Amino acid sequence: MILCTMQDNGLDLYLCREIVQAHGGEIGVVSALGQGATVWLTLPINQATN
């Protein structure tokens, strides 16, 4: 897990969503008033081929 602190105008999150969805993944946000937000994402794992 990677944790960071940032101030965002929404554009960064939009770009992240577009990239994650283009790769077949999901992205979401969980927020708590006065405590900030946690952004999560999942990406599919492809098996390596020889």
mmCIF file of C-alpha atoms in Angstrom:
data_model
loop_
_atom_site.group_PDB
_atom_site.id
_atom_site.type_symbol
_atom_site.label_atom_id
_atom_site.label_comp_id
_atom_site.label_asym_id
_atom_site.label_seq_id
_atom_site.Cartn_x
_atom_site.Cartn_y
_atom_site.Cartn_z
ATOM 1 C CA MET A 1 0.000 0.000 0.000
ATOM 2 C CA ILE A 2 1.227 3.468 -0.856
ATOM 3 C CA LEU A 3 0.065 6.370 1.292
ATOM 4 C CA CYS A 4 0.541 9.990 0.338
ATOM 5 C CA THR A 5 -0.809 13.420 1.105
ATOM 6 C CA MET A 6 -1.945 15.671 -1.698
ATOM 7 C CA GLN A 7 -4.193 18.536 -2.574
ATOM 8 C CA ASP A 8 -6.101 17.862 -5.767
ATOM 9 C CA ASN A 9 -8.364 19.865 -8.027
ATOM 10 C CA GLY A 10 -9.990 16.708 -9.398
ATOM 11 C CA LEU A 11 -8.079 16.521 -12.674
ATOM 12 C CA ASP A 12 -5.463 14.102 -11.324
ATOM 13 C CA LEU A 13 -8.136 11.732 -10.042
ATOM 14 C CA TYR A 14 -9.973 11.934 -13.376
ATOM 15 C CA LEU A 15 -6.789 11.037 -15.270
ATOM 16 C CA CYS A 16 -6.066 8.162 -12.883
ATOM 17 C CA ARG A 17 -9.597 6.843 -13.381
ATOM 18 C CA GLU A 18 -9.250 6.933 -17.171
ATOM 19 C CA ILE A 19 -5.923 5.069 -17.065
ATOM 20 C CA VAL A 20 -7.097 2.453 -14.557
ATOM 21 C CA GLN A 21 -10.330 1.787 -16.477
ATOM 22 C CA ALA A 22 -8.418 1.541 -19.776
ATOM 23 C CA HIS A 23 -6.435 -1.308 -18.203
ATOM 24 C CA GLY A 24 -9.560 -3.107 -16.975
ATOM 25 C CA GLY A 25 -9.263 -2.019 -13.353
ATOM 26 C CA GLU A 26 -11.375 -0.185 -10.820
ATOM 27 C CA ILE A 27 -10.749 2.926 -8.744
ATOM 28 C CA GLY A 28 -12.679 4.444 -5.863
ATOM 29 C CA VAL A 29 -12.555 6.932 -3.030
ATOM 30 C CA VAL A 30 -13.547 6.606 0.618
ATOM 31 C CA SER A 31 -13.711 9.901 2.490
ATOM 32 C CA ALA A 32 -14.470 11.053 6.015
ATOM 33 C CA LEU A 33 -15.342 14.655 6.802
ATOM 34 C CA GLY A 34 -12.376 16.351 8.450
ATOM 35 C CA GLN A 35 -10.155 13.279 8.080
ATOM 36 C CA GLY A 36 -9.314 13.256 4.375
ATOM 37 C CA ALA A 37 -9.810 10.583 1.766
ATOM 38 C CA THR A 38 -8.375 7.236 0.742
ATOM 39 C CA VAL A 39 -8.114 6.465 -2.959
ATOM 40 C CA TRP A 40 -7.976 2.758 -3.841
ATOM 41 C CA LEU A 41 -7.490 0.932 -7.116
ATOM 42 C CA THR A 42 -7.313 -2.584 -8.474
ATOM 43 C CA LEU A 43 -5.683 -3.778 -11.673
ATOM 44 C CA PRO A 44 -5.909 -7.225 -13.261
ATOM 45 C CA ILE A 45 -2.760 -9.345 -13.260
ATOM 46 C CA ASN A 46 -1.789 -11.009 -16.516
ATOM 47 C CA GLN A 47 0.145 -14.262 -16.395
ATOM 48 C CA ALA A 48 3.562 -14.094 -18.020
ATOM 49 C CA THR A 49 4.007 -16.111 -21.190
ATOM 50 C CA ASN A 50 7.240 -17.769 -22.257
#
